[in-house]
Amino acid sequence: LTGHIHNWSYSVSGKTITVSCENTDGKCKEPDGGSVSLTVPADREYNGQQAEATYTGSLKTTDPVRISYATAEGQPLNDAPVDAGSYTACLHAGGKQVEDTFTISPRTVTVTAAACGKTYGDADPELTYAADGLLNDDSLTGELKRVAGENVGTYAIEQNTLSADKNYTISFTGAELTIHAKPITEADVQLNGSLTYTGSEQTQAVT
C-alpha cells in the first residue's frame, strides 16, 4: 500500500508464531502477516538417522524462520539429533520462539550366547555370541564369562561386561559350557599290597 509501512507484531499461541500489522494509521488493508507452526518428529526408536522437526506456513516479513535443537539438559546441538535421548526443538521467528519435545528411544539388540564344550583338563574355548539388531557399523564391547568350575558338568554362560552404547539395550539369552569326561585310553594299575586267598570276596585299594 502506498504510504503505508507495516508495523509487524509477532505473537505466540501453542506451537504457532503469528504475524500481524499493528500500524494505527488506518491504511493497512492486509494486516495478516502469516504464521508458522512447529511439528516435531514422532517419538521413535533409534534408527541411525536424523530426527528432524519441520514447520508449516509462511510469513510475509523478511525475518528468517529457523529451527534449533537442544538436549533435555539444555545443551545446544548443531543439527537435528541422531542418538537416543530426549530433545527439544525450537522454532524461531521475529524474536519469538515456540518449542516442543520428542524422544529417540534405544533400539533393542538381541544377543544369544553360543553353547560350547570342552574335555576335562583342556583350556576353555572362546565364548561367542550372535547379535541381531545392530545398525550400520555399530558394535558391542566387552566379553562373556562362564560360571567358575573345572569338574565334569555344565556351567552357565553369562553376559558379564558385554555392553552397547546408549543407542541400544541388550536382550541377552545365555547358554551353557559343558565339560565332558576325559576318556582313559591307558593306565598303569597297582594294587596296594597283596591278598591271601580266603575263599571270600575281598577288596583292595588301587593306585
Short mmCIF file of C-alpha atoms in Angstrom, two decimals:
data_model
loop_
_atom_site.label_atom_id
_atom_site.label_comp_id
_atom_site.label_asym_id
_atom_site.label_seq_id
_atom_site.Cartn_x
_atom_site.Cartn_y
_atom_site.Cartn_z
CA LEU A 1 0.00 0.00 0.00
CA THR A 2 1.31 3.43 -0.96
CA GLY A 3 2.26 5.45 2.05
CA HIS A 4 1.79 2.57 4.45
CA ILE A 5 4.60 0.91 6.34
CA HIS A 6 3.80 -2.36 8.09
CA ASN A 7 4.47 -2.48 11.78
CA TRP A 8 4.70 -6.25 12.14
CA SER A 9 3.99 -7.74 15.53
CA TYR A 10 4.76 -11.35 16.43
CA SER A 11 2.66 -13.38 18.84
CA VAL A 12 2.77 -16.94 20.11
CA SER A 13 -0.07 -19.38 20.61
CA GLY A 14 0.67 -23.02 21.30
CA LYS A 15 3.20 -24.19 18.70
CA THR A 16 2.44 -21.31 16.29
CA ILE A 17 4.04 -17.92 15.71
CA THR A 18 1.65 -15.43 14.08
CA VAL A 19 2.47 -12.07 12.49
CA SER A 20 0.05 -9.15 12.17
CA CYS A 21 0.36 -5.48 11.32
CA GLU A 22 -0.28 -3.14 14.23
CA ASN A 23 0.18 0.14 12.40
CA THR A 24 -2.52 2.52 13.59
CA ASP A 25 -2.53 4.84 10.58
CA GLY A 26 -5.72 3.19 9.27
CA LYS A 27 -4.16 2.46 5.86
CA CYS A 28 -3.35 -1.23 6.31
CA LYS A 29 -5.72 -3.40 4.30
CA GLU A 30 -3.67 -6.60 4.71
CA PRO A 31 -2.86 -6.87 8.41
CA ASP A 32 -2.35 -10.65 8.25
CA GLY A 33 1.39 -11.31 8.05
CA GLY A 34 1.10 -15.07 8.03
CA SER A 35 2.01 -17.75 10.56
CA VAL A 36 4.34 -20.69 11.02
CA SER A 37 3.70 -23.80 13.16
CA LEU A 38 6.21 -26.25 14.58
CA THR A 39 5.92 -30.02 14.14
CA VAL A 40 8.36 -32.30 15.93
CA PRO A 41 9.06 -35.88 14.84
CA ALA A 42 7.03 -38.62 16.47
CA ASP A 43 8.76 -40.42 19.30
CA ARG A 44 10.62 -43.35 17.78
CA GLU A 45 13.32 -45.95 18.23
CA TYR A 46 16.93 -45.22 17.30
CA ASN A 47 17.44 -45.93 13.59
CA GLY A 48 20.73 -44.21 12.84
CA GLN A 49 19.02 -41.32 11.01
CA GLN A 50 18.44 -37.69 11.99
CA ALA A 51 15.12 -36.85 13.65
CA GLU A 52 14.20 -33.52 12.04
CA ALA A 53 11.47 -31.12 13.12
CA THR A 54 9.63 -29.14 10.45
CA TYR A 55 7.37 -26.12 10.20
CA THR A 56 4.36 -25.33 8.07
CA GLY A 57 3.13 -21.97 6.86
CA SER A 58 4.96 -18.81 5.79
CA LEU A 59 5.47 -15.19 6.80
CA LYS A 60 5.23 -12.00 4.77
CA THR A 61 8.08 -10.50 6.75
CA THR A 62 11.74 -10.70 5.81
CA ASP A 63 12.76 -12.09 9.19
CA PRO A 64 14.30 -15.56 8.90
CA VAL A 65 12.49 -18.62 10.22
CA ARG A 66 14.69 -21.33 11.69
CA ILE A 67 14.62 -24.41 13.90
CA SER A 68 17.16 -25.20 16.60
CA TYR A 69 17.69 -28.26 18.79
CA ALA A 70 18.87 -28.93 22.33
CA THR A 71 19.14 -31.89 24.65
CA ALA A 72 16.73 -32.30 27.57
CA GLU A 73 19.51 -30.86 29.75
CA GLY A 74 19.64 -27.70 27.63
CA GLN A 75 22.82 -28.46 25.69
CA PRO A 76 22.51 -26.86 22.22
CA LEU A 77 23.02 -29.10 19.19
CA ASN A 78 24.50 -28.12 15.85
CA ASP A 79 21.99 -30.20 13.92
CA ALA A 80 18.98 -32.50 14.26
CA PRO A 81 19.74 -35.34 16.68
CA VAL A 82 20.52 -38.94 15.76
CA ASP A 83 21.34 -40.63 19.06
CA ALA A 84 18.89 -41.93 21.64
CA GLY A 85 17.76 -39.31 24.15
CA SER A 86 15.15 -36.63 24.89
CA TYR A 87 15.26 -33.43 22.89
CA THR A 88 13.66 -30.01 22.43
CA ALA A 89 13.06 -28.41 19.04
CA CYS A 90 12.56 -24.61 18.92
CA LEU A 91 11.00 -22.64 16.07
CA HIS A 92 12.35 -19.06 15.90
CA ALA A 93 10.91 -16.05 14.08
CA GLY A 94 10.94 -12.31 14.80
CA GLY A 95 12.45 -12.71 18.25
CA LYS A 96 9.72 -15.16 19.31
CA GLN A 97 10.02 -18.89 19.72
CA VAL A 98 7.85 -21.93 20.31
CA GLU A 99 9.12 -25.34 21.31
CA ASP A 100 8.14 -28.96 21.68
CA THR A 101 9.85 -32.12 22.84
CA PHE A 102 10.42 -35.56 21.36
CA THR A 103 12.28 -38.72 22.29
CA ILE A 104 14.50 -41.21 20.49
CA SER A 105 14.44 -44.44 22.49
CA PRO A 106 17.22 -47.06 22.50
CA ARG A 107 16.93 -49.88 19.99
CA THR A 108 16.88 -53.42 21.34
CA VAL A 109 19.69 -55.70 20.18
CA THR A 110 19.18 -59.41 20.81
CA VAL A 111 22.32 -61.24 21.94
CA THR A 112 22.38 -65.04 22.07
CA ALA A 113 25.35 -66.83 23.59
CA ALA A 114 26.60 -69.92 21.75
CA ALA A 115 26.70 -73.21 23.65
CA CYS A 116 30.10 -74.86 23.69
CA GLY A 117 32.08 -77.57 25.42
CA LYS A 118 35.48 -78.98 26.22
CA THR A 119 37.10 -82.10 27.57
CA TYR A 120 38.10 -82.21 31.23
CA GLY A 121 41.57 -80.74 31.64
CA ASP A 122 41.53 -78.73 28.42
CA ALA A 123 41.54 -74.93 28.18
CA ASP A 124 38.21 -73.14 27.75
CA PRO A 125 37.10 -72.40 24.20
CA GLU A 126 36.37 -68.81 23.20
CA LEU A 127 32.90 -67.76 24.33
CA THR A 128 30.99 -66.39 21.33
CA TYR A 129 27.57 -64.90 20.63
CA ALA A 130 25.27 -63.79 17.84
CA ALA A 131 23.91 -60.22 17.88
CA ASP A 132 20.81 -59.18 15.95
CA GLY A 133 19.64 -55.57 15.66
CA LEU A 134 22.84 -53.54 15.37
CA LEU A 135 22.81 -50.82 12.69
CA ASN A 136 25.47 -49.56 10.32
CA ASP A 137 28.91 -50.20 11.79
CA ASP A 138 27.74 -50.21 15.42
CA SER A 139 29.22 -52.93 17.61
CA LEU A 140 29.22 -54.30 21.15
CA THR A 141 32.10 -54.13 23.59
CA GLY A 142 33.18 -56.36 26.47
CA GLU A 143 33.02 -60.11 26.79
CA LEU A 144 31.03 -63.03 28.13
CA LYS A 145 32.05 -65.23 31.03
CA ARG A 146 31.01 -68.59 32.43
CA VAL A 147 30.41 -69.76 35.97
CA ALA A 148 33.67 -70.98 37.51
CA GLY A 149 34.44 -74.69 37.85
CA GLU A 150 36.56 -77.38 36.21
CA ASN A 151 34.81 -80.61 37.11
CA VAL A 152 32.67 -82.52 34.63
CA GLY A 153 29.28 -80.80 34.29
CA THR A 154 27.52 -77.78 32.78
CA TYR A 155 28.31 -74.13 33.55
CA ALA A 156 26.13 -71.13 32.67
CA ILE A 157 27.48 -68.58 30.18
CA GLU A 158 26.65 -65.04 31.38
CA GLN A 159 26.59 -61.55 29.84
CA ASN A 160 29.38 -60.25 32.06
CA THR A 161 30.82 -56.99 30.60
CA LEU A 162 29.23 -57.29 27.16
CA SER A 163 27.51 -53.94 26.55
CA ALA A 164 26.36 -51.42 23.95
CA ASP A 165 26.35 -47.62 23.76
CA LYS A 166 23.33 -45.53 24.75
CA ASN A 167 21.60 -46.20 21.44
CA TYR A 168 20.91 -49.82 22.38
CA THR A 169 19.58 -52.01 25.14
CA ILE A 170 20.65 -55.65 25.20
CA SER A 171 18.25 -58.55 25.47
CA PHE A 172 20.55 -61.41 26.47
CA THR A 173 19.97 -65.15 26.20
CA GLY A 174 22.60 -67.26 27.88
CA ALA A 175 23.85 -70.76 27.12
CA GLU A 176 26.00 -73.43 28.77
CA LEU A 177 29.56 -74.63 28.56
CA THR A 178 29.76 -78.36 29.09
CA ILE A 179 32.86 -80.10 30.47
CA HIS A 180 32.98 -83.68 29.24
CA ALA A 181 34.73 -86.57 30.97
CA LYS A 182 38.20 -87.33 29.65
CA PRO A 183 38.43 -90.84 28.21
CA ILE A 184 41.05 -93.14 29.76
CA THR A 185 42.92 -94.94 26.99
CA GLU A 186 45.81 -96.42 29.01
CA ALA A 187 46.51 -96.77 32.72
CA ASP A 188 49.06 -98.46 34.96
CA VAL A 189 47.22 -100.13 37.83
CA GLN A 190 48.97 -101.15 41.03
CA LEU A 191 47.47 -102.97 43.98
CA ASN A 192 48.39 -101.66 47.39
CA GLY A 193 49.86 -104.85 48.87
CA SER A 194 48.95 -108.46 48.29
CA LEU A 195 45.93 -110.61 49.03
CA THR A 196 45.81 -114.04 50.68
CA TYR A 197 43.18 -116.42 49.47
CA THR A 198 40.37 -116.78 51.99
CA GLY A 199 37.58 -118.14 49.85
CA SER A 200 35.59 -114.93 50.37
CA GLU A 201 35.26 -111.66 48.46
CA GLN A 202 37.97 -109.17 49.34
CA THR A 203 38.65 -105.53 48.36
CA GLN A 204 41.93 -103.84 47.56
CA ALA A 205 42.89 -100.21 47.02
CA VAL A 206 44.12 -99.35 43.54
CA THR A 207 46.65 -96.66 42.67
#
